[in-house]
Amino acid sequence: MLSMQLKIYKDYQSLSEAAANEIVSLIKHKPAAVLCLASGDTPRLTCKLFATKAKQENLDLSQITFIGLDEWVNIPPDNEGSCHYFFQHEIFEPLQFSPGQVHLFDALSTDLNNECRKMDGLIFDKGGIDLMIVGIGMNGHIGFNEPGVSFDNYSHVAELDNTTTSVGQKYFKAAMTLQQGITLGLKHLQEAKKVLLIANAAKKAEVIQKTVEGDVTPSFPASIMQQHNNGYVMADEEAAGLLTAKNK
Ligand code: F6R
């Protein structure tokens, strides 16, 4: 029996509404929450809706700790394809987060291992991640936890696989050399108090089927979700399209 739960939504809009509502209700319940989000196409609407709702409801965001899931190594923060740029424009600027409350990997650092240890230390000091919202790559990656990764890793630098380097081009205006990523590890995901893996569109149907119904194996990192006892796979109907009826 799976400990993870599956939730299917009519479309991308209702999926994103539900994910944004999760962030809002966490902050209402715990104003000093530790929140970790992925960037990318999938969470974009979640972030926009969260920003809108937070403003409408006049939420106090001053005590939140915000952690970025990952970053492309060697890509500067002002590049529009970077995770920094995404969060800056979708969350930090609209909601006027203060620099002291946001923690993103410095992917230009000459000591990336130190970046990893700093991030791990911060998460431990804050008492762990309350809510993590992640996407899924076309190779089953979460963050930059690529196929073959250890489930026991905390933050680390990853060599990106070919799927990630080619699919990743979609975020950049010009062709980009992408070789490494710096990322939270799957141990962080396992220890997070709540995890939402969100996916939309038919192109994600195969990876969602493997995530929910495949073997739990490092060769398909997102399968770790099956073992999270407060983990939710949230898919729109298209992304859930290949699941067997019993899971729908
Ligand atoms: C980005 C990240 C990646 C993406 C994944 C899906 O911060 O962690 O793992 O979540 O590649 O990307 P999209 O949502 O663009 O399909």
Tab-separated table of C-alpha atoms and ligand atoms in Angstrom:
chain	number	residue	atom	x	y	z
A	1	MET	CA	0.000	0.000	0.000
A	2	LEU	CA	1.267	3.479	-0.840
A	3	SER	CA	1.729	5.995	1.915
A	4	MET	CA	1.782	8.852	-0.582
A	5	GLN	CA	-1.515	10.254	-1.799
A	6	LEU	CA	-2.600	11.085	-5.311
A	7	LYS	CA	-4.806	14.076	-6.127
A	8	ILE	CA	-6.130	14.717	-9.609
A	9	TYR	CA	-7.377	18.126	-10.763
A	10	LYS	CA	-9.424	19.118	-13.785
A	11	ASP	CA	-6.764	21.377	-15.235
A	12	TYR	CA	-3.567	23.357	-14.610
A	13	GLN	CA	-5.511	26.254	-13.110
A	14	SER	CA	-7.268	24.191	-10.427
A	15	LEU	CA	-4.060	22.262	-9.650
A	16	SER	CA	-2.183	25.533	-9.183
A	17	GLU	CA	-4.998	27.001	-7.056
A	18	ALA	CA	-4.788	23.990	-4.750
A	19	ALA	CA	-0.999	24.228	-4.439
A	20	ALA	CA	-1.152	27.983	-3.773
A	21	ASN	CA	-3.832	27.407	-1.120
A	22	GLU	CA	-1.516	24.945	0.606
A	23	ILE	CA	1.127	27.659	0.961
A	24	VAL	CA	-1.405	30.188	2.237
A	25	SER	CA	-2.863	27.828	4.821
A	26	LEU	CA	0.603	26.796	6.025
A	27	ILE	CA	1.583	30.427	6.607
A	28	LYS	CA	-1.675	31.176	8.418
A	29	HIS	CA	-1.071	28.207	10.671
A	30	LYS	CA	2.692	28.779	11.069
A	31	PRO	CA	3.889	32.304	10.226
A	32	ALA	CA	7.536	31.282	10.687
A	33	ALA	CA	7.242	28.402	8.223
A	34	VAL	CA	10.150	27.091	6.159
A	35	LEU	CA	9.052	26.885	2.552
A	36	CYS	CA	10.989	25.296	-0.301
A	37	LEU	CA	9.863	25.674	-3.903
A	38	ALA	CA	11.083	24.507	-7.286
A	39	SER	CA	11.179	26.928	-10.170
A	40	GLY	CA	10.262	25.999	-13.751
A	41	ASP	CA	7.128	26.022	-15.854
A	42	THR	CA	4.952	23.925	-13.550
A	43	PRO	CA	5.077	26.061	-10.368
A	44	ARG	CA	4.840	29.373	-12.225
A	45	LEU	CA	1.063	29.675	-11.851
A	46	THR	CA	1.199	28.399	-8.261
A	47	CYS	CA	3.650	31.212	-7.472
A	48	LYS	CA	1.518	33.851	-9.214
A	49	LEU	CA	-1.642	32.707	-7.431
A	50	PHE	CA	0.167	32.556	-4.099
A	51	ALA	CA	1.424	36.118	-4.597
A	52	THR	CA	-2.095	37.308	-5.454
A	53	LYS	CA	-3.742	35.523	-2.525
A	54	ALA	CA	-1.054	36.650	-0.057
A	55	LYS	CA	-1.679	40.268	-1.064
A	56	GLN	CA	-5.476	39.919	-1.034
A	57	GLU	CA	-5.428	38.361	2.411
A	58	ASN	CA	-2.727	40.690	3.684
A	59	LEU	CA	-0.684	37.741	4.941
A	60	ASP	CA	2.256	38.458	7.191
A	61	LEU	CA	5.165	36.945	5.277
A	62	SER	CA	7.917	38.564	7.310
A	63	GLN	CA	8.790	35.461	9.317
A	64	ILE	CA	8.914	32.958	6.473
A	65	THR	CA	12.170	31.311	5.501
A	66	PHE	CA	12.251	30.727	1.763
A	67	ILE	CA	14.571	28.105	0.260
A	68	GLY	CA	15.173	27.618	-3.452
A	69	LEU	CA	15.312	23.960	-4.423
A	70	ASP	CA	18.161	24.200	-6.898
A	71	GLU	CA	20.164	26.269	-9.388
A	72	TRP	CA	22.077	25.784	-12.627
A	73	VAL	CA	25.818	25.917	-11.884
A	74	ASN	CA	27.565	28.870	-13.579
A	75	ILE	CA	24.357	30.615	-14.616
A	76	PRO	CA	24.244	34.124	-13.138
A	77	PRO	CA	21.205	35.235	-11.137
A	78	ASP	CA	20.246	37.907	-13.661
A	79	ASN	CA	19.950	35.373	-16.477
A	80	GLU	CA	16.230	34.928	-17.151
A	81	GLY	CA	16.628	31.132	-17.210
A	82	SER	CA	18.065	30.946	-13.701
A	83	CYS	CA	16.058	29.829	-10.703
A	84	HIS	CA	17.123	33.059	-8.965
A	85	TYR	CA	15.490	35.117	-11.694
A	86	PHE	CA	12.297	33.074	-11.505
A	87	PHE	CA	11.875	33.537	-7.745
A	88	GLN	CA	12.904	37.164	-7.857
A	89	HIS	CA	10.184	37.965	-10.381
A	90	GLU	CA	7.443	35.597	-9.240
A	91	ILE	CA	7.789	35.871	-5.459
A	92	PHE	CA	10.429	38.104	-3.898
A	93	GLU	CA	9.652	41.340	-5.739
A	94	PRO	CA	5.840	41.063	-5.792
A	95	LEU	CA	5.764	40.143	-2.097
A	96	GLN	CA	8.682	42.325	-0.991
A	97	PHE	CA	10.590	39.530	0.712
A	98	SER	CA	13.653	40.778	2.546
A	99	PRO	CA	17.060	39.436	1.448
A	100	GLY	CA	17.615	37.915	4.897
A	101	GLN	CA	14.679	35.551	4.546
A	102	VAL	CA	15.564	34.051	1.167
A	103	HIS	CA	18.164	31.342	0.745
A	104	LEU	CA	19.173	30.298	-2.742
A	105	PHE	CA	22.304	28.448	-3.757
A	106	ASP	CA	25.022	30.738	-5.103
A	107	ALA	CA	25.786	28.779	-8.242
A	108	LEU	CA	28.671	31.094	-9.133
A	109	SER	CA	30.509	30.265	-5.914
A	110	THR	CA	34.042	28.921	-6.201
A	111	ASP	CA	33.190	26.598	-3.309
A	112	LEU	CA	29.970	24.830	-4.224
A	113	ASN	CA	30.453	22.223	-1.511
A	114	ASN	CA	30.424	24.991	1.034
A	115	GLU	CA	27.184	26.272	-0.501
A	116	CYS	CA	25.729	22.815	0.063
A	117	ARG	CA	26.884	22.596	3.674
A	118	LYS	CA	25.544	26.107	4.377
A	119	MET	CA	22.146	25.131	2.985
A	120	ASP	CA	22.057	21.887	4.964
A	121	GLY	CA	23.035	23.750	8.144
A	122	LEU	CA	20.322	26.342	7.611
A	123	ILE	CA	17.645	23.692	7.152
A	124	PHE	CA	18.719	21.833	10.296
A	125	ASP	CA	18.899	25.076	12.302
A	126	LYS	CA	15.392	26.050	11.204
A	127	GLY	CA	14.020	22.694	12.333
A	128	GLY	CA	13.437	21.298	8.825
A	129	ILE	CA	11.310	22.173	5.840
A	130	ASP	CA	7.588	22.551	6.511
A	131	LEU	CA	6.404	22.470	2.924
A	132	MET	CA	8.270	21.525	-0.217
A	133	ILE	CA	6.656	21.970	-3.637
A	134	VAL	CA	8.547	20.244	-6.433
A	135	GLY	CA	8.107	19.530	-10.109
A	136	ILE	CA	9.211	16.470	-12.050
A	137	GLY	CA	11.589	16.310	-14.977
A	138	MET	CA	11.104	14.238	-18.107
A	139	ASN	CA	13.687	11.774	-16.716
A	140	GLY	CA	11.983	11.553	-13.319
A	141	HIS	CA	14.318	14.005	-11.599
A	142	ILE	CA	13.290	16.165	-8.654
A	143	GLY	CA	15.358	19.305	-8.323
A	144	PHE	CA	18.610	18.184	-9.891
A	145	ASN	CA	18.450	14.750	-8.321
A	146	GLU	CA	19.195	12.931	-11.521
A	147	PRO	CA	18.606	9.223	-12.277
A	148	GLY	CA	21.002	7.094	-10.241
A	149	VAL	CA	21.221	9.587	-7.345
A	150	SER	CA	21.383	8.263	-3.796
A	151	PHE	CA	18.176	8.667	-1.795
A	152	ASP	CA	20.450	9.502	1.170
A	153	ASN	CA	21.975	12.678	-0.256
A	154	TYR	CA	21.509	16.077	1.291
A	155	SER	CA	22.555	19.099	-0.812
A	156	HIS	CA	25.020	18.270	-3.548
A	157	VAL	CA	26.380	19.190	-6.954
A	158	ALA	CA	25.048	16.993	-9.729
A	159	GLU	CA	26.278	16.232	-13.228
A	160	LEU	CA	23.204	16.831	-15.352
A	161	ASP	CA	22.006	14.095	-17.639
A	162	ASN	CA	21.280	14.589	-21.329
A	163	THR	CA	17.534	14.906	-20.862
A	164	THR	CA	17.996	17.703	-18.336
A	165	THR	CA	20.513	19.638	-20.431
A	166	SER	CA	18.356	19.450	-23.548
A	167	VAL	CA	14.938	20.031	-21.933
A	168	GLY	CA	16.506	22.810	-19.827
A	169	GLN	CA	17.163	24.884	-22.950
A	170	LYS	CA	13.484	25.923	-22.845
A	171	TYR	CA	14.215	28.353	-20.014
A	172	PHE	CA	16.906	30.305	-21.894
A	173	LYS	CA	16.734	32.850	-24.691
A	174	ALA	CA	19.894	31.521	-26.359
A	175	ALA	CA	21.448	28.043	-26.413
A	176	MET	CA	23.195	27.485	-23.094
A	177	THR	CA	25.895	25.104	-21.901
A	178	LEU	CA	24.357	23.332	-18.927
A	179	GLN	CA	26.550	20.772	-17.201
A	180	GLN	CA	25.974	20.799	-13.484
A	181	GLY	CA	23.274	21.707	-11.025
A	182	ILE	CA	23.361	22.403	-7.300
A	183	THR	CA	20.378	20.990	-5.490
A	184	LEU	CA	18.771	19.942	-2.260
A	185	GLY	CA	18.919	16.166	-1.937
A	186	LEU	CA	16.235	13.539	-1.664
A	187	LYS	CA	17.059	13.129	2.024
A	188	HIS	CA	15.725	16.664	2.466
A	189	LEU	CA	12.574	15.639	0.638
A	190	GLN	CA	12.135	12.562	2.822
A	191	GLU	CA	12.572	14.688	5.948
A	192	ALA	CA	10.288	17.528	4.821
A	193	LYS	CA	7.076	17.659	6.844
A	194	LYS	CA	4.923	17.872	3.731
A	195	VAL	CA	5.787	17.452	0.047
A	196	LEU	CA	3.672	18.263	-3.006
A	197	LEU	CA	4.880	17.019	-6.370
A	198	ILE	CA	2.943	18.922	-9.019
A	199	ALA	CA	2.641	17.996	-12.692
A	200	ASN	CA	0.478	19.124	-15.568
A	201	ALA	CA	-0.007	18.354	-19.256
A	202	ALA	CA	0.080	15.139	-21.280
A	203	LYS	CA	3.862	15.258	-21.682
A	204	LYS	CA	4.129	14.420	-17.958
A	205	ALA	CA	1.746	11.422	-18.123
A	206	GLU	CA	4.484	8.818	-18.481
A	207	VAL	CA	6.633	10.158	-15.651
A	208	ILE	CA	3.616	10.484	-13.364
A	209	GLN	CA	2.654	6.890	-14.107
A	210	LYS	CA	6.194	5.749	-13.154
A	211	THR	CA	6.227	7.965	-10.060
A	212	VAL	CA	2.986	6.543	-8.715
A	213	GLU	CA	2.952	2.996	-10.064
A	214	GLY	CA	6.569	2.126	-10.853
A	215	ASP	CA	9.240	0.570	-8.651
A	216	VAL	CA	10.822	2.756	-6.001
A	217	THR	CA	14.323	3.076	-7.375
A	218	PRO	CA	17.127	5.662	-7.592
A	219	SER	CA	17.048	5.192	-11.359
A	220	PHE	CA	13.709	7.022	-11.240
A	221	PRO	CA	14.207	9.553	-8.435
A	222	ALA	CA	10.584	10.784	-8.185
A	223	SER	CA	9.524	7.273	-7.157
A	224	ILE	CA	10.781	8.214	-3.671
A	225	MET	CA	7.471	10.065	-3.310
A	226	GLN	CA	5.762	6.712	-2.741
A	227	GLN	CA	7.542	6.427	0.603
A	228	HIS	CA	6.666	9.857	1.968
A	229	ASN	CA	3.895	9.575	4.516
A	230	ASN	CA	2.833	13.174	3.999
A	231	GLY	CA	3.571	13.300	0.295
A	232	TYR	CA	1.055	14.220	-2.378
A	233	VAL	CA	1.336	13.780	-6.105
A	234	MET	CA	-0.928	16.461	-7.558
A	235	ALA	CA	-1.594	16.055	-11.263
A	236	ASP	CA	-4.032	17.536	-13.713
A	237	GLU	CA	-6.175	15.118	-15.706
A	238	GLU	CA	-3.765	15.081	-18.637
A	239	ALA	CA	-0.718	14.299	-16.501
A	240	ALA	CA	-2.737	11.582	-14.739
A	241	GLY	CA	-3.825	10.151	-18.088
A	242	LEU	CA	-1.746	6.945	-17.985
A	243	LEU	CA	-2.524	5.926	-14.413
A	244	THR	CA	-4.482	2.731	-13.944
A	245	ALA	CA	-8.093	3.173	-12.904
A	246	LYS	CA	-7.505	2.062	-9.308
A	247	ASN	CA	-5.273	5.051	-8.713
A	248	LYS	CA	-7.662	7.613	-10.184
B	1	F6R	C1	13.473	23.430	-11.151
B	1	F6R	C2	13.533	22.006	-10.795
B	1	F6R	C3	13.302	20.948	-11.828
B	1	F6R	C4	11.909	21.089	-12.430
B	1	F6R	C5	11.603	19.991	-13.439
B	1	F6R	C6	10.292	20.220	-14.156
B	1	F6R	O1	13.764	24.227	-10.023
B	1	F6R	O2	13.788	21.685	-9.678
B	1	F6R	O3	13.470	19.693	-11.263
B	1	F6R	O4	10.963	21.039	-11.399
B	1	F6R	O5	12.627	19.890	-14.392
B	1	F6R	O6	10.346	21.424	-14.857
B	1	F6R	P1	9.057	22.067	-15.533
B	1	F6R	O7	8.146	22.456	-14.429
B	1	F6R	O8	9.582	23.263	-16.288
B	1	F6R	O9	8.477	21.015	-16.416
